[in-house]
PDB file of C-alpha atoms in Angstrom:
ATOM      1  CA  UNK J   1     279.076 182.804   6.011  1.00 56.00           C
ATOM      2  CA  UNK J   2     279.224 181.074   2.672  1.00 55.00           C
ATOM      3  CA  UNK J   3     276.225 179.050   1.462  1.00 55.00           C
ATOM      4  CA  UNK J   4     276.534 175.277   1.755  1.00 58.00           C
ATOM      5  CA  UNK J   5     277.851 173.419  -1.278  1.00 58.00           C
ATOM      6  CA  UNK J   6     275.307 171.659  -3.436  1.00 56.00           C
ATOM      7  CA  UNK J   7     271.669 172.682  -3.311  1.00 57.00           C
ATOM      8  CA  UNK J   8     270.180 174.725  -6.130  1.00 59.00           C
ATOM      9  CA  UNK J   9     273.357 176.554  -7.123  1.00 58.00           C
ATOM     10  CA  UNK J  10     274.575 176.186 -10.724  1.00 58.00           C
ATOM     11  CA  UNK J  11     277.913 174.474 -11.274  1.00 58.00           C
ATOM     12  CA  UNK J  12     281.008 176.689 -11.461  1.00 61.00           C
ATOM     13  CA  UNK J  13     281.203 176.325 -15.235  1.00 60.00           C
ATOM     14  CA  UNK J  14     277.788 177.956 -15.580  1.00 59.00           C
ATOM     15  CA  UNK J  15     276.272 175.011 -17.436  1.00 59.00           C
ATOM     16  CA  UNK J  16     272.670 174.283 -16.578  1.00 57.00           C
ATOM     17  CA  UNK J  17     272.445 170.494 -16.823  1.00 62.00           C
ATOM     18  CA  UNK J  18     268.962 170.123 -15.331  1.00 71.00           C
ATOM     19  CA  UNK J  19     266.896 172.025 -17.927  1.00 72.00           C
ATOM     20  CA  UNK J  20     266.050 170.771 -21.382  1.00 85.00           C
ATOM     21  CA  UNK J  21     266.123 173.229 -24.291  1.00 85.00           C
ATOM     22  CA  UNK J  22     262.334 172.860 -24.655  1.00 89.00           C
ATOM     23  CA  UNK J  23     261.776 173.521 -20.940  1.00 89.00           C
ATOM     24  CA  UNK J  24     264.035 176.558 -21.112  1.00 91.00           C
ATOM     25  CA  UNK J  25     262.150 177.916 -24.148  1.00 93.00           C
ATOM     26  CA  UNK J  26     258.807 177.441 -22.358  1.00 93.00           C
ATOM     27  CA  UNK J  27     260.177 179.200 -19.282  1.00 93.00           C
ATOM     28  CA  UNK J  28     261.484 182.117 -21.341  1.00 95.00           C
ATOM     29  CA  UNK J  29     258.200 182.354 -23.277  1.00 95.00           C
ATOM     30  CA  UNK J  30     256.224 182.421 -20.020  1.00 96.00           C
ATOM     31  CA  UNK J  31     258.528 185.054 -18.535  1.00 96.00           C
ATOM     32  CA  UNK J  32     258.207 187.173 -21.689  1.00 97.00           C
ATOM     33  CA  UNK J  33     254.390 186.992 -21.480  1.00 97.00           C
ATOM     34  CA  UNK J  34     254.470 188.016 -17.813  1.00 97.00           C
ATOM     35  CA  UNK J  35     256.775 190.966 -18.545  1.00 97.00           C
ATOM     36  CA  UNK J  36     254.526 192.170 -21.384  1.00 97.00           C
ATOM     37  CA  UNK J  37     251.450 191.874 -19.136  1.00 96.00           C
ATOM     38  CA  UNK J  38     253.204 193.919 -16.431  1.00 96.00           C
ATOM     39  CA  UNK J  39     254.260 196.624 -18.900  1.00 94.00           C
ATOM     40  CA  UNK J  40     250.685 196.784 -20.249  1.00 92.00           C
ATOM     41  CA  UNK J  41     249.312 197.139 -16.700  1.00 92.00           C
ATOM     42  CA  UNK J  42     251.961 199.743 -15.809  1.00 90.00           C
ATOM     43  CA  UNK J  43     251.160 201.916 -18.838  1.00 86.00           C
ATOM     44  CA  UNK J  44     247.416 201.371 -19.267  1.00 88.00           C
ATOM     45  CA  UNK J  45     245.779 200.375 -15.973  1.00 89.00           C
ATOM     46  CA  UNK J  46     247.941 201.696 -13.124  1.00 90.00           C
ATOM     47  CA  UNK J  47     246.281 204.646 -11.425  1.00 89.00           C
ATOM     48  CA  UNK J  48     248.496 207.549 -10.396  1.00 89.00           C
ATOM     49  CA  UNK J  49     247.237 210.124  -7.907  1.00 90.00           C
ATOM     50  CA  UNK J  50     249.421 212.880  -9.345  1.00 90.00           C
ATOM     51  CA  UNK J  51     247.712 212.260 -12.721  1.00 89.00           C
ATOM     52  CA  UNK J  52     244.322 213.065 -11.184  1.00 89.00           C
ATOM     53  CA  UNK J  53     243.624 209.388 -10.463  1.00 92.00           C
ATOM     54  CA  UNK J  54     244.033 208.333 -14.102  1.00 91.00           C
ATOM     55  CA  UNK J  55     246.319 205.823 -15.746  1.00 91.00           C
ATOM     56  CA  UNK J  56     249.164 207.342 -17.802  1.00 89.00           C
ATOM     57  CA  UNK J  57     247.436 206.395 -21.087  1.00 89.00           C
ATOM     58  CA  UNK J  58     244.085 207.929 -20.066  1.00 89.00           C
ATOM     59  CA  UNK J  59     245.795 211.040 -18.734  1.00 90.00           C
ATOM     60  CA  UNK J  60     247.657 211.561 -22.035  1.00 88.00           C
ATOM     61  CA  UNK J  61     244.522 210.990 -24.111  1.00 89.00           C
ATOM     62  CA  UNK J  62     242.568 213.414 -21.920  1.00 87.00           C
ATOM     63  CA  UNK J  63     245.375 215.990 -22.198  1.00 82.00           C
ATOM     64  CA  UNK J  64     245.322 215.631 -26.004  1.00 81.00           C
ATOM     65  CA  UNK J  65     241.557 216.288 -26.073  1.00 74.00           C
ATOM     66  CA  UNK J  66     242.030 219.516 -24.120  1.00 70.00           C
ATOM     67  CA  UNK J  67     244.968 220.779 -26.159  1.00 59.00           C
TER      68      UNK J  67
END
């Protein structure tokens, strides 16, 4: 079944009439900050069992000390 007309769907032309340029910039800035925080967590804080319970960054630094 098709979704009902209206609601939160953008118009067919793709124009977004409900968001001001400033609001859009703030939204994009916030999204960018959240993405960077996730990437930082993924690379520096996330613990992987197959890396002996270390984060990827700590595992690499420990491997460099041994080598």
